[in-house]
């Protein structure tokens, strides 16, 4: 029987790849992102892959009223809301002192307050149903830090703390499951779309995975819920170094980031990228790099 799946950040990257996988299962999809055109593109792809029904809801996760409208509409249309995948996120590169306040706060707000808004909207539905799956796309940078990504580090550390709290607070309803999937480098457009105040755009650090690989991990959480799963074989090694050898980690992370996580061939003037508003032309499932399938 088809499930009803709501996906935020569905217009690009991991969210878009996840929509494709649920479509192949024949599920009903409710697709959220800030821009309509890229969402319509995702919807067209999902229908071609066999989705049962697809609803497009342009909405910012910072707009709790818009989230409520989307969720209420999904429940009225399909009778239930079974799965919510939270993949919406933006990035800005730059030293903390150099990233403008509005850009820094929007990166943090999208992850932290966007997650809280979504939870306040969908959790009452899950509680009424006595069941529901929430899968949050986290990041390796929810467990370690890097220079030039202070806003994203703060965003993802805060988001994971919120997710872990939610996992504790939903123990009273065994049918509700909350999972987090933490990828490392993924071949998505988020790096090219990012704000930058260091003269360069970012790139996914090696090893680089395909968005489809992470999407498979997201979908797998329905059968095997996990508090936090690292989607990338190098993630545990990096986390171990961060925790056990902090002095060595701090000495190496800056030079390694410059070599493996900044695009020397993609220079830019200071720009907020798509942090403050959607850039539909830059949205796609994959970026310009090669990802491990």
PDB file of C-alpha atoms in Angstrom:
ATOM      1  CA  UNK A   1       0.000   0.000   0.000  1.00  0.00           C
ATOM      2  CA  UNK A   2       1.444   3.413  -0.927  1.00  0.00           C
ATOM      3  CA  UNK A   3       2.709   5.603   1.881  1.00  0.00           C
ATOM      4  CA  UNK A   4       2.457   9.367   2.050  1.00  0.00           C
ATOM      5  CA  UNK A   5       5.928  10.934   2.118  1.00  0.00           C
ATOM      6  CA  UNK A   6       6.702  14.617   2.687  1.00  0.00           C
ATOM      7  CA  UNK A   7      10.192  15.765   1.649  1.00  0.00           C
ATOM      8  CA  UNK A   8      11.730  19.167   2.368  1.00  0.00           C
ATOM      9  CA  UNK A   9      14.553  20.363   0.153  1.00  0.00           C
ATOM     10  CA  UNK A  10      13.014  18.259  -2.596  1.00  0.00           C
ATOM     11  CA  UNK A  11      14.085  20.529  -5.444  1.00  0.00           C
ATOM     12  CA  UNK A  12      17.770  19.577  -5.413  1.00  0.00           C
ATOM     13  CA  UNK A  13      20.463  17.180  -4.261  1.00  0.00           C
ATOM     14  CA  UNK A  14      19.699  14.513  -1.664  1.00  0.00           C
ATOM     15  CA  UNK A  15      16.084  15.597  -1.276  1.00  0.00           C
ATOM     16  CA  UNK A  16      15.467  15.263  -5.000  1.00  0.00           C
ATOM     17  CA  UNK A  17      17.214  11.879  -5.167  1.00  0.00           C
ATOM     18  CA  UNK A  18      15.153  10.698  -2.203  1.00  0.00           C
ATOM     19  CA  UNK A  19      11.954  11.724  -3.982  1.00  0.00           C
ATOM     20  CA  UNK A  20      13.000   9.563  -6.926  1.00  0.00           C
ATOM     21  CA  UNK A  21      13.454   6.488  -4.700  1.00  0.00           C
ATOM     22  CA  UNK A  22      10.110   6.888  -2.964  1.00  0.00           C
ATOM     23  CA  UNK A  23       8.513   7.418  -6.381  1.00  0.00           C
ATOM     24  CA  UNK A  24       9.877   4.077  -7.537  1.00  0.00           C
ATOM     25  CA  UNK A  25       8.044   2.474  -4.589  1.00  0.00           C
ATOM     26  CA  UNK A  26       4.765   3.983  -5.828  1.00  0.00           C
ATOM     27  CA  UNK A  27       4.387   6.240  -2.795  1.00  0.00           C
ATOM     28  CA  UNK A  28       2.452   9.513  -2.698  1.00  0.00           C
ATOM     29  CA  UNK A  29       4.796  12.497  -2.479  1.00  0.00           C
ATOM     30  CA  UNK A  30       4.433  15.961  -0.988  1.00  0.00           C
ATOM     31  CA  UNK A  31       7.404  18.009  -2.202  1.00  0.00           C
ATOM     32  CA  UNK A  32       8.576  21.150  -0.393  1.00  0.00           C
ATOM     33  CA  UNK A  33      11.245  23.718  -1.243  1.00  0.00           C
ATOM     34  CA  UNK A  34      11.384  27.477  -1.706  1.00  0.00           C
ATOM     35  CA  UNK A  35      11.131  27.586  -5.513  1.00  0.00           C
ATOM     36  CA  UNK A  36       8.202  26.223  -7.520  1.00  0.00           C
ATOM     37  CA  UNK A  37       9.871  25.563 -10.886  1.00  0.00           C
ATOM     38  CA  UNK A  38      12.548  23.189  -9.588  1.00  0.00           C
ATOM     39  CA  UNK A  39       9.901  21.419  -7.499  1.00  0.00           C
ATOM     40  CA  UNK A  40       7.782  20.972 -10.614  1.00  0.00           C
ATOM     41  CA  UNK A  41      10.817  19.429 -12.319  1.00  0.00           C
ATOM     42  CA  UNK A  42      11.219  16.999  -9.411  1.00  0.00           C
ATOM     43  CA  UNK A  43       7.513  16.199  -9.578  1.00  0.00           C
ATOM     44  CA  UNK A  44       7.712  15.451 -13.309  1.00  0.00           C
ATOM     45  CA  UNK A  45      10.645  13.096 -12.692  1.00  0.00           C
ATOM     46  CA  UNK A  46       8.832  11.419  -9.790  1.00  0.00           C
ATOM     47  CA  UNK A  47       5.698  10.794 -11.854  1.00  0.00           C
ATOM     48  CA  UNK A  48       7.822   9.251 -14.597  1.00  0.00           C
ATOM     49  CA  UNK A  49       9.369   6.925 -12.013  1.00  0.00           C
ATOM     50  CA  UNK A  50       5.998   5.670 -10.821  1.00  0.00           C
ATOM     51  CA  UNK A  51       4.902   7.880  -7.926  1.00  0.00           C
ATOM     52  CA  UNK A  52       1.324   7.309  -6.875  1.00  0.00           C
ATOM     53  CA  UNK A  53       0.493  11.014  -6.671  1.00  0.00           C
ATOM     54  CA  UNK A  54       2.659  14.111  -6.338  1.00  0.00           C
ATOM     55  CA  UNK A  55       1.792  17.406  -4.674  1.00  0.00           C
ATOM     56  CA  UNK A  56       4.066  20.444  -5.039  1.00  0.00           C
ATOM     57  CA  UNK A  57       4.137  22.896  -2.109  1.00  0.00           C
ATOM     58  CA  UNK A  58       6.535  25.832  -2.450  1.00  0.00           C
ATOM     59  CA  UNK A  59       7.417  26.676   1.168  1.00  0.00           C
ATOM     60  CA  UNK A  60      10.344  27.810   3.268  1.00  0.00           C
ATOM     61  CA  UNK A  61      10.905  25.665   6.358  1.00  0.00           C
ATOM     62  CA  UNK A  62      11.165  28.935   8.291  1.00  0.00           C
ATOM     63  CA  UNK A  63       7.508  29.638   7.456  1.00  0.00           C
ATOM     64  CA  UNK A  64       5.619  27.535  10.001  1.00  0.00           C
ATOM     65  CA  UNK A  65       2.230  28.542   8.594  1.00  0.00           C
ATOM     66  CA  UNK A  66       3.216  27.311   5.128  1.00  0.00           C
ATOM     67  CA  UNK A  67       4.453  24.042   6.620  1.00  0.00           C
ATOM     68  CA  UNK A  68       1.152  23.635   8.449  1.00  0.00           C
ATOM     69  CA  UNK A  69      -0.798  24.220   5.256  1.00  0.00           C
ATOM     70  CA  UNK A  70       1.271  21.593   3.418  1.00  0.00           C
ATOM     71  CA  UNK A  71       0.910  18.998   6.169  1.00  0.00           C
ATOM     72  CA  UNK A  72      -2.814  19.582   6.659  1.00  0.00           C
ATOM     73  CA  UNK A  73      -3.351  19.359   2.921  1.00  0.00           C
ATOM     74  CA  UNK A  74      -1.430  16.091   2.725  1.00  0.00           C
ATOM     75  CA  UNK A  75      -3.482  14.509   5.503  1.00  0.00           C
ATOM     76  CA  UNK A  76      -6.767  15.640   3.962  1.00  0.00           C
ATOM     77  CA  UNK A  77      -5.772  14.366   0.531  1.00  0.00           C
ATOM     78  CA  UNK A  78      -4.183  11.045   1.451  1.00  0.00           C
ATOM     79  CA  UNK A  79      -5.633  10.290   4.881  1.00  0.00           C
ATOM     80  CA  UNK A  80      -2.304  10.081   6.698  1.00  0.00           C
ATOM     81  CA  UNK A  81       1.277  11.291   6.770  1.00  0.00           C
ATOM     82  CA  UNK A  82       3.588   8.316   7.099  1.00  0.00           C
ATOM     83  CA  UNK A  83       7.101   9.604   6.387  1.00  0.00           C
ATOM     84  CA  UNK A  84       8.793  12.990   6.610  1.00  0.00           C
ATOM     85  CA  UNK A  85      12.304  13.501   5.199  1.00  0.00           C
ATOM     86  CA  UNK A  86      13.933  16.768   6.201  1.00  0.00           C
ATOM     87  CA  UNK A  87      16.663  17.623   3.704  1.00  0.00           C
ATOM     88  CA  UNK A  88      16.425  21.413   3.378  1.00  0.00           C
ATOM     89  CA  UNK A  89      19.746  23.206   3.995  1.00  0.00           C
ATOM     90  CA  UNK A  90      21.941  26.033   2.748  1.00  0.00           C
ATOM     91  CA  UNK A  91      25.674  26.697   3.194  1.00  0.00           C
ATOM     92  CA  UNK A  92      27.932  29.740   3.417  1.00  0.00           C
ATOM     93  CA  UNK A  93      31.750  29.665   3.388  1.00  0.00           C
ATOM     94  CA  UNK A  94      33.835  32.221   5.248  1.00  0.00           C
ATOM     95  CA  UNK A  95      35.399  33.066   8.567  1.00  0.00           C
ATOM     96  CA  UNK A  96      32.813  33.744  11.255  1.00  0.00           C
ATOM     97  CA  UNK A  97      33.899  37.395  11.343  1.00  0.00           C
ATOM     98  CA  UNK A  98      33.478  37.775   7.573  1.00  0.00           C
ATOM     99  CA  UNK A  99      30.095  36.151   6.904  1.00  0.00           C
ATOM    100  CA  UNK A 100      27.367  38.822   7.074  1.00  0.00           C
ATOM    101  CA  UNK A 101      24.996  38.497  10.008  1.00  0.00           C
ATOM    102  CA  UNK A 102      21.921  37.898   7.846  1.00  0.00           C
ATOM    103  CA  UNK A 103      23.641  35.112   5.899  1.00  0.00           C
ATOM    104  CA  UNK A 104      25.109  33.458   9.004  1.00  0.00           C
ATOM    105  CA  UNK A 105      21.770  33.483  10.784  1.00  0.00           C
ATOM    106  CA  UNK A 106      19.845  32.129   7.795  1.00  0.00           C
ATOM    107  CA  UNK A 107      22.192  29.127   7.528  1.00  0.00           C
ATOM    108  CA  UNK A 108      21.699  28.365  11.221  1.00  0.00           C
ATOM    109  CA  UNK A 109      17.979  29.105  11.165  1.00  0.00           C
ATOM    110  CA  UNK A 110      17.325  26.816   8.204  1.00  0.00           C
ATOM    111  CA  UNK A 111      18.748  23.837  10.075  1.00  0.00           C
ATOM    112  CA  UNK A 112      17.772  24.646  13.638  1.00  0.00           C
ATOM    113  CA  UNK A 113      14.531  26.605  13.530  1.00  0.00           C
ATOM    114  CA  UNK A 114      13.496  24.938  10.270  1.00  0.00           C
ATOM    115  CA  UNK A 115      13.738  21.551  11.978  1.00  0.00           C
ATOM    116  CA  UNK A 116      11.859  22.796  15.033  1.00  0.00           C
ATOM    117  CA  UNK A 117       9.112  24.261  12.830  1.00  0.00           C
ATOM    118  CA  UNK A 118       8.756  20.989  10.976  1.00  0.00           C
ATOM    119  CA  UNK A 119       8.648  18.972  14.192  1.00  0.00           C
ATOM    120  CA  UNK A 120       5.956  21.192  15.712  1.00  0.00           C
ATOM    121  CA  UNK A 121       3.926  20.701  12.539  1.00  0.00           C
ATOM    122  CA  UNK A 122       4.263  16.954  11.908  1.00  0.00           C
ATOM    123  CA  UNK A 123       4.651  15.482  15.398  1.00  0.00           C
ATOM    124  CA  UNK A 124       1.032  16.119  16.432  1.00  0.00           C
ATOM    125  CA  UNK A 125      -0.036  14.231  13.295  1.00  0.00           C
ATOM    126  CA  UNK A 126       2.269  11.327  14.160  1.00  0.00           C
ATOM    127  CA  UNK A 127       0.925  11.253  17.717  1.00  0.00           C
ATOM    128  CA  UNK A 128      -2.693  11.152  16.520  1.00  0.00           C
ATOM    129  CA  UNK A 129      -1.793   8.298  14.172  1.00  0.00           C
ATOM    130  CA  UNK A 130       0.346   6.530  16.771  1.00  0.00           C
ATOM    131  CA  UNK A 131       2.992   6.111  14.071  1.00  0.00           C
ATOM    132  CA  UNK A 132       5.284   7.964  11.702  1.00  0.00           C
ATOM    133  CA  UNK A 133       8.879   8.179  10.523  1.00  0.00           C
ATOM    134  CA  UNK A 134      10.970  11.347  10.580  1.00  0.00           C
ATOM    135  CA  UNK A 135      14.363  11.131   8.870  1.00  0.00           C
ATOM    136  CA  UNK A 136      16.628  14.163   9.149  1.00  0.00           C
ATOM    137  CA  UNK A 137      19.544  14.571   6.748  1.00  0.00           C
ATOM    138  CA  UNK A 138      22.342  15.592   9.088  1.00  0.00           C
ATOM    139  CA  UNK A 139      26.055  15.869   8.221  1.00  0.00           C
ATOM    140  CA  UNK A 140      29.523  14.741   9.201  1.00  0.00           C
ATOM    141  CA  UNK A 141      29.882  18.378  10.300  1.00  0.00           C
ATOM    142  CA  UNK A 142      27.332  17.710  13.048  1.00  0.00           C
ATOM    143  CA  UNK A 143      30.108  15.739  14.772  1.00  0.00           C
ATOM    144  CA  UNK A 144      33.286  17.635  13.793  1.00  0.00           C
ATOM    145  CA  UNK A 145      34.172  21.210  12.832  1.00  0.00           C
ATOM    146  CA  UNK A 146      36.141  22.827  10.029  1.00  0.00           C
ATOM    147  CA  UNK A 147      37.347  26.405   9.466  1.00  0.00           C
ATOM    148  CA  UNK A 148      35.429  28.614   7.025  1.00  0.00           C
ATOM    149  CA  UNK A 149      32.170  26.774   7.753  1.00  0.00           C
ATOM    150  CA  UNK A 150      31.274  28.162  11.161  1.00  0.00           C
ATOM    151  CA  UNK A 151      27.636  28.869  10.306  1.00  0.00           C
ATOM    152  CA  UNK A 152      27.122  25.369   8.904  1.00  0.00           C
ATOM    153  CA  UNK A 153      28.950  23.774  11.840  1.00  0.00           C
ATOM    154  CA  UNK A 154      26.703  25.629  14.277  1.00  0.00           C
ATOM    155  CA  UNK A 155      23.643  24.751  12.201  1.00  0.00           C
ATOM    156  CA  UNK A 156      24.312  21.040  12.078  1.00  0.00           C
ATOM    157  CA  UNK A 157      25.520  20.656  15.676  1.00  0.00           C
ATOM    158  CA  UNK A 158      22.373  22.412  16.852  1.00  0.00           C
ATOM    159  CA  UNK A 159      20.139  20.388  14.562  1.00  0.00           C
ATOM    160  CA  UNK A 160      21.557  17.082  15.758  1.00  0.00           C
ATOM    161  CA  UNK A 161      21.074  18.143  19.383  1.00  0.00           C
ATOM    162  CA  UNK A 162      17.446  18.879  18.558  1.00  0.00           C
ATOM    163  CA  UNK A 163      17.048  15.506  16.848  1.00  0.00           C
ATOM    164  CA  UNK A 164      18.537  13.604  19.789  1.00  0.00           C
ATOM    165  CA  UNK A 165      16.197  15.444  22.161  1.00  0.00           C
ATOM    166  CA  UNK A 166      13.255  14.572  19.946  1.00  0.00           C
ATOM    167  CA  UNK A 167      14.272  10.913  20.002  1.00  0.00           C
ATOM    168  CA  UNK A 168      14.077  11.026  23.794  1.00  0.00           C
ATOM    169  CA  UNK A 169      10.775  12.886  23.859  1.00  0.00           C
ATOM    170  CA  UNK A 170       8.990  10.448  21.514  1.00  0.00           C
ATOM    171  CA  UNK A 171       9.828   7.292  23.452  1.00  0.00           C
ATOM    172  CA  UNK A 172       6.282   7.336  24.832  1.00  0.00           C
ATOM    173  CA  UNK A 173       4.921   6.417  21.368  1.00  0.00           C
ATOM    174  CA  UNK A 174       6.724   3.285  20.102  1.00  0.00           C
ATOM    175  CA  UNK A 175       5.296   3.744  16.607  1.00  0.00           C
ATOM    176  CA  UNK A 176       7.103   7.054  16.093  1.00  0.00           C
ATOM    177  CA  UNK A 177      10.660   6.756  14.801  1.00  0.00           C
ATOM    178  CA  UNK A 178      13.193   9.580  14.443  1.00  0.00           C
ATOM    179  CA  UNK A 179      16.429   8.887  12.559  1.00  0.00           C
ATOM    180  CA  UNK A 180      19.355  10.994  11.373  1.00  0.00           C
ATOM    181  CA  UNK A 181      21.548  10.229   8.362  1.00  0.00           C
ATOM    182  CA  UNK A 182      24.922  12.000   8.275  1.00  0.00           C
ATOM    183  CA  UNK A 183      26.668  12.081   4.884  1.00  0.00           C
ATOM    184  CA  UNK A 184      30.181  13.344   4.243  1.00  0.00           C
ATOM    185  CA  UNK A 185      30.993  14.700   0.785  1.00  0.00           C
ATOM    186  CA  UNK A 186      28.116  14.281  -1.665  1.00  0.00           C
ATOM    187  CA  UNK A 187      27.952  15.279  -5.330  1.00  0.00           C
ATOM    188  CA  UNK A 188      25.116  17.798  -5.086  1.00  0.00           C
ATOM    189  CA  UNK A 189      24.707  21.419  -6.247  1.00  0.00           C
ATOM    190  CA  UNK A 190      24.705  22.755  -2.667  1.00  0.00           C
ATOM    191  CA  UNK A 191      28.408  23.634  -2.955  1.00  0.00           C
ATOM    192  CA  UNK A 192      28.004  25.628  -6.165  1.00  0.00           C
ATOM    193  CA  UNK A 193      24.883  27.262  -4.739  1.00  0.00           C
ATOM    194  CA  UNK A 194      26.586  28.191  -1.458  1.00  0.00           C
ATOM    195  CA  UNK A 195      27.315  31.643  -0.191  1.00  0.00           C
ATOM    196  CA  UNK A 196      31.017  32.439  -0.140  1.00  0.00           C
ATOM    197  CA  UNK A 197      33.167  35.099   1.485  1.00  0.00           C
ATOM    198  CA  UNK A 198      36.570  33.519   0.868  1.00  0.00           C
ATOM    199  CA  UNK A 199      36.892  34.111  -2.884  1.00  0.00           C
ATOM    200  CA  UNK A 200      36.212  30.483  -3.785  1.00  0.00           C
ATOM    201  CA  UNK A 201      33.219  28.179  -4.030  1.00  0.00           C
ATOM    202  CA  UNK A 202      33.213  24.929  -2.126  1.00  0.00           C
ATOM    203  CA  UNK A 203      33.360  21.404  -3.409  1.00  0.00           C
ATOM    204  CA  UNK A 204      32.501  18.078  -1.765  1.00  0.00           C
ATOM    205  CA  UNK A 205      35.473  16.620   0.135  1.00  0.00           C
ATOM    206  CA  UNK A 206      36.683  13.175  -0.813  1.00  0.00           C
ATOM    207  CA  UNK A 207      35.445  10.506  -0.745  1.00  0.00           C
ATOM    208  CA  UNK A 208      32.535  11.886  -2.737  1.00  0.00           C
ATOM    209  CA  UNK A 209      29.293   9.922  -2.785  1.00  0.00           C
ATOM    210  CA  UNK A 210      26.345  10.175  -5.156  1.00  0.00           C
ATOM    211  CA  UNK A 211      23.103  11.687  -3.828  1.00  0.00           C
ATOM    212  CA  UNK A 212      21.405   8.410  -4.725  1.00  0.00           C
ATOM    213  CA  UNK A 213      23.664   6.533  -2.300  1.00  0.00           C
ATOM    214  CA  UNK A 214      22.646   8.808   0.573  1.00  0.00           C
ATOM    215  CA  UNK A 215      19.005   8.616  -0.524  1.00  0.00           C
ATOM    216  CA  UNK A 216      19.160   4.826  -0.223  1.00  0.00           C
ATOM    217  CA  UNK A 217      20.352   5.223   3.354  1.00  0.00           C
ATOM    218  CA  UNK A 218      17.459   7.590   4.053  1.00  0.00           C
ATOM    219  CA  UNK A 219      14.860   5.168   2.675  1.00  0.00           C
ATOM    220  CA  UNK A 220      16.471   2.258   4.535  1.00  0.00           C
ATOM    221  CA  UNK A 221      15.729   3.986   7.844  1.00  0.00           C
ATOM    222  CA  UNK A 222      12.052   3.089   7.457  1.00  0.00           C
ATOM    223  CA  UNK A 223      12.882  -0.570   8.016  1.00  0.00           C
ATOM    224  CA  UNK A 224      15.912   0.040  10.250  1.00  0.00           C
ATOM    225  CA  UNK A 225      15.474   3.241  12.278  1.00  0.00           C
ATOM    226  CA  UNK A 226      18.715   4.557  13.778  1.00  0.00           C
ATOM    227  CA  UNK A 227      19.494   7.443  16.108  1.00  0.00           C
ATOM    228  CA  UNK A 228      22.360   8.467  13.831  1.00  0.00           C
ATOM    229  CA  UNK A 229      23.983   6.636  10.963  1.00  0.00           C
ATOM    230  CA  UNK A 230      27.118   7.869   9.212  1.00  0.00           C
ATOM    231  CA  UNK A 231      26.679   7.638   5.447  1.00  0.00           C
ATOM    232  CA  UNK A 232      30.313   7.441   4.388  1.00  0.00           C
ATOM    233  CA  UNK A 233      33.109   5.043   5.305  1.00  0.00           C
ATOM    234  CA  UNK A 234      35.554   7.861   6.133  1.00  0.00           C
ATOM    235  CA  UNK A 235      33.205   9.610   8.575  1.00  0.00           C
ATOM    236  CA  UNK A 236      34.039   7.466  11.635  1.00  0.00           C
ATOM    237  CA  UNK A 237      37.780   7.940  11.022  1.00  0.00           C
ATOM    238  CA  UNK A 238      37.423  11.727  10.843  1.00  0.00           C
ATOM    239  CA  UNK A 239      35.258  11.786  13.971  1.00  0.00           C
ATOM    240  CA  UNK A 240      37.745   9.611  15.851  1.00  0.00           C
ATOM    241  CA  UNK A 241      40.585  11.965  14.964  1.00  0.00           C
ATOM    242  CA  UNK A 242      38.532  14.997  16.021  1.00  0.00           C
ATOM    243  CA  UNK A 243      37.787  13.461  19.425  1.00  0.00           C
ATOM    244  CA  UNK A 244      40.998  11.640  20.292  1.00  0.00           C
ATOM    245  CA  UNK A 245      43.666  13.800  18.624  1.00  0.00           C
ATOM    246  CA  UNK A 246      42.247  17.326  18.660  1.00  0.00           C
ATOM    247  CA  UNK A 247      45.620  19.090  18.333  1.00  0.00           C
ATOM    248  CA  UNK A 248      46.570  16.997  15.311  1.00  0.00           C
ATOM    249  CA  UNK A 249      43.106  17.391  13.816  1.00  0.00           C
ATOM    250  CA  UNK A 250      43.175  21.178  14.213  1.00  0.00           C
ATOM    251  CA  UNK A 251      46.625  21.401  12.595  1.00  0.00           C
ATOM    252  CA  UNK A 252      45.570  19.344   9.571  1.00  0.00           C
ATOM    253  CA  UNK A 253      41.959  20.276   8.930  1.00  0.00           C
ATOM    254  CA  UNK A 254      42.630  23.757   7.488  1.00  0.00           C
ATOM    255  CA  UNK A 255      45.244  22.717   4.902  1.00  0.00           C
ATOM    256  CA  UNK A 256      43.250  19.609   3.968  1.00  0.00           C
ATOM    257  CA  UNK A 257      40.080  21.646   3.523  1.00  0.00           C
ATOM    258  CA  UNK A 258      41.860  24.082   1.203  1.00  0.00           C
ATOM    259  CA  UNK A 259      43.102  21.211  -0.973  1.00  0.00           C
ATOM    260  CA  UNK A 260      40.108  18.867  -0.947  1.00  0.00           C
ATOM    261  CA  UNK A 261      37.035  20.988  -0.149  1.00  0.00           C
ATOM    262  CA  UNK A 262      37.528  24.272  -2.012  1.00  0.00           C
ATOM    263  CA  UNK A 263      37.237  24.586  -5.779  1.00  0.00           C
ATOM    264  CA  UNK A 264      40.329  26.419  -7.092  1.00  0.00           C
ATOM    265  CA  UNK A 265      38.697  26.564 -10.532  1.00  0.00           C
ATOM    266  CA  UNK A 266      35.558  28.294  -9.225  1.00  0.00           C
ATOM    267  CA  UNK A 267      36.483  31.750  -7.934  1.00  0.00           C
ATOM    268  CA  UNK A 268      33.814  34.183  -6.878  1.00  0.00           C
ATOM    269  CA  UNK A 269      33.226  37.646  -5.516  1.00  0.00           C
ATOM    270  CA  UNK A 270      31.552  37.771  -2.080  1.00  0.00           C
ATOM    271  CA  UNK A 271      28.046  36.388  -2.551  1.00  0.00           C
ATOM    272  CA  UNK A 272      25.201  35.043  -0.416  1.00  0.00           C
ATOM    273  CA  UNK A 273      24.558  32.379  -3.056  1.00  0.00           C
ATOM    274  CA  UNK A 274      21.128  30.849  -2.531  1.00  0.00           C
ATOM    275  CA  UNK A 275      21.176  31.352   1.243  1.00  0.00           C
ATOM    276  CA  UNK A 276      18.719  34.246   1.341  1.00  0.00           C
ATOM    277  CA  UNK A 277      16.589  33.303  -1.658  1.00  0.00           C
ATOM    278  CA  UNK A 278      16.100  30.369  -3.982  1.00  0.00           C
ATOM    279  CA  UNK A 279      18.159  30.079  -7.168  1.00  0.00           C
ATOM    280  CA  UNK A 280      16.105  27.642  -9.255  1.00  0.00           C
ATOM    281  CA  UNK A 281      18.566  27.630 -12.160  1.00  0.00           C
ATOM    282  CA  UNK A 282      21.206  26.033  -9.956  1.00  0.00           C
ATOM    283  CA  UNK A 283      19.032  23.186  -8.689  1.00  0.00           C
ATOM    284  CA  UNK A 284      19.568  19.611  -9.869  1.00  0.00           C
ATOM    285  CA  UNK A 285      19.921  16.142  -8.421  1.00  0.00           C
ATOM    286  CA  UNK A 286      23.704  15.961  -8.880  1.00  0.00           C
ATOM    287  CA  UNK A 287      26.535  18.465  -8.980  1.00  0.00           C
ATOM    288  CA  UNK A 288      29.478  18.651 -11.359  1.00  0.00           C
ATOM    289  CA  UNK A 289      31.667  16.087  -9.602  1.00  0.00           C
ATOM    290  CA  UNK A 290      31.705  12.323  -9.766  1.00  0.00           C
ATOM    291  CA  UNK A 291      30.127  10.529  -6.837  1.00  0.00           C
ATOM    292  CA  UNK A 292      30.551   6.929  -5.727  1.00  0.00           C
ATOM    293  CA  UNK A 293      27.244   5.200  -6.611  1.00  0.00           C
TER     294      UNK A 293
END
